Amino acid sequence: MSIYDTLNTEQRKAVEHDKGPLLILAGAGSGKTRVLTHRIAYLMENKGVNPWNILALTFTNKAAGEMRERVDKIVGYGSENIWVSTFHSTCVKILRRWIDALGYDKGFTIYDSDDQKTLMREVCKYLQIDTKNMKERSLLSVISSAKDELVTPEEYELRAVGDFTKQKYASVYKEYQKRLKANNALDFDDLIFKTIELFQTSKEALTYYQRRFQYIMVDEYQDTNTAQFKLIKLMADGMNDNGVREHNLCVVGDDDQSIYKFRGANIYNILNFEKEYSDAKVIKLEQNYRSTKRILEAANEVIANNVGRKDKALWTDNGEGDSVRFTQFDRDIQEAEYIVNEIYQTVQSEEATYQDFAILYRTNAQSRIFEEKLVVKNIPYKIIGSINFYARKEVKDLLSYLKTIDNGLDSLAVKRIINIPKRGIGLATIDKVDDYAARNNISFYEALRQADYIPGLQRAASKISPFVSLIEILKSKIAQPDYSISNLLDEIIEATGYIEDLKEQELENEDDRIEIIGELKSKIVAFEEAALEPPTLSDFLEEVALVSDLDNLAEDNNVVVLMTLHSAKGLEFPYVYLCGMEEGIFPSYMSIHADDPETEIEEERRLCYVGITRAMKRLSLSACNQRMLRGETQFNRPSRFIREIPRYLLTMEQNPFNSNPFRSNSHASLVPEFNNRLQPAGVTRPGNGYQPSGVNYKEKFSNSSGQAGTLNNRDIYAGSIFDKNKSTAPQPREFGGSNLGKIDYGIGDTVSHIKFGVGLVTNINNAGKDYEVTVDFSAAGTKKMLASFAKLQKLS
DNA sequence: CCATTACACATTTTT
DNA sequence: TGTGTAATGG
């Protein structure tokens, strides 16, 4: 029995396809990762393909990591030579080696969206652009789209002739790009763009990678943009050793799960793949292994409302399963309370554990209310997205120190920290230094070093020099062999008094912030420990630039996860709650009122399809008649997507709280007209006659009835089965983290530290809200550390 | 230079 | 509602 015996016919066909372009249309849950990994194994084992010649591209680190793991498992020897990584890190790897051909330094830094915005603010200031009319974000998205479409600033300028606005954009784009280069920095889009530029500039580089990557595989192909496609095409266009162009390009995707058009994903990459490669073979994977029949049929019915999709019919051998449930609540708080309570009950009954549940919503703003209820119920949870760990203030500050030490050319980082903690260096000073730097064509940091010569600085210069010496000292430390990145971080925190400064500011969530610094430290230590050779500071900063918190999902084990539908793509959960199924929320107000609502609604529908197909066992949909949005109450009708699910698949629940008898009547008009088929039909797709009205219920309701204004929380909660008084409980943000305030060891105890190993506690001082612990480590000597920070484990 | 306050603003966002 | 930026006065 071979590993390929477990594949179905189509999967097997895909796995055994070895030469020439291949498009795999893989429906949700059809085992596409399995196919990719098995195909890699097959190529190596049966076709003698050298692992060195295989490239597998994904969009997320998580996907790359999972594929790597699975490939390692089934391939065995030689798997480490297979190049499995994300588009962006692939490009970084290539650029680190060759980018000097484009006039950049190989030690370039990568700017995240925050950095981009800061840089854009500088650009706007310089070009005297009123950011009230042209917002940084929209300018950045113009530039991003240009880069996605491979339009250079020069080309953009040429195309802008005669169009005032576009000319403005062109000058912004030009200046922005100029400054990136001056900072020796690339933004995310540049990583792709510059790699293509490299390939077009250096024949040597292109040929090198074409020869190397004889077999290319691309996951989530529907999400590729024009630039990414160009990149793939360039690499896949090489000749093999016999001078033949084989185009051994295998792309896997699902046009129904294309949900990133707003970010430049070009759906025609997948729809027109066969036109681009006329000899392409197409294989459809239509058997779903994930969901029950009912869930899958609901998904199929919804997505069938889209036109212009590749014809597909997902089916499953799984059981019928429970019926899909749609629950209508009066208010958003009830929705949250009900769902959280149900999760609690289900776990109590030992039917499931917390990690089996996902709460999915359209916008991040919807998470808050669930978080409140989860805290009250003491249920461990994790919110994905909203604020990226690496986007937190404290983390950005400390990383900016590391960046400054690593690459003085990154002026953004230097400017960020020059007055953190406060050194009495203000905007006026920074402007003067900036001026001087620009005039002398040197970097901001270099200008700081020459502060004494900058005219008009007198007093400020004396404040600058200690900062420069500090950075120089730290630079010399990290240059020493055996001096680790975590040592450096400690040194930075100590030398700058960062934590003390944080405490002095007396911010309300001080503990959280300190905990976050501890987390950063752990991440650095973990990174250092995972590396085979001691990693450089640049290595670490690069890693940081390319990770998101979705990547760390596996770290927290038994928690309920909350995330947007976008973040949920590629994941699966036994129990899925799809909440906020309301017109104006999902589909979003923006899509309903877009210039081209048809297209935008289709993207929302694909998002809905993604959401539904995340569920394995049970799917619960819910909507609320009224919800608080940005401080005002909104009244929304249930989502059109609910109506697109045939009635026979759904169990309807009306306001299970049923606390206020008159309410259920007053809202009778909110019950959607359903696709009233009571029996399954064949391959039907009747238009159900529904016309998107685009009219928010808010108008209708407030015109026809004044009741809304007379209701308050008390009315709704009267007779509630839940205790409303609990909702004011204190709110820890996440579980499993800090033990702040209590430590389980004392003087004389033996403890272990993640890095320093085992040691004896010799002293403990009460340092405000934290403890300063002195430990005598057998290997590392005596160290003083903050308890919240060091995460010491008691051994005896 | 820094703290306070007023004000605008708010889809989704793998990297 | 709640956050992050711009304007203001000390």
Short mmCIF file of C-alpha atoms in Angstrom, two decimals, chain A residues 31 64 78 222 235 348 414 421 423 464 495 650:
data_model
loop_
_atom_site.label_atom_id
_atom_site.label_comp_id
_atom_site.label_asym_id
_atom_site.label_seq_id
_atom_site.Cartn_x
_atom_site.Cartn_y
_atom_site.Cartn_z
CA GLY A 31 -7.75 18.38 0.26
CA ALA A 64 4.02 27.73 4.26
CA GLY A 78 16.02 15.67 0.92
CA GLN A 222 -6.97 33.00 -6.92
CA MET A 235 10.42 32.02 -13.21
CA GLN A 348 -19.74 21.78 29.91
CA VAL A 414 15.42 56.66 14.37
CA PRO A 421 11.71 57.89 26.46
CA ARG A 423 14.93 63.25 25.92
CA ILE A 464 21.28 64.61 20.88
CA ALA A 495 19.82 51.70 29.29
CA LEU A 650 -32.47 25.89 7.87
#
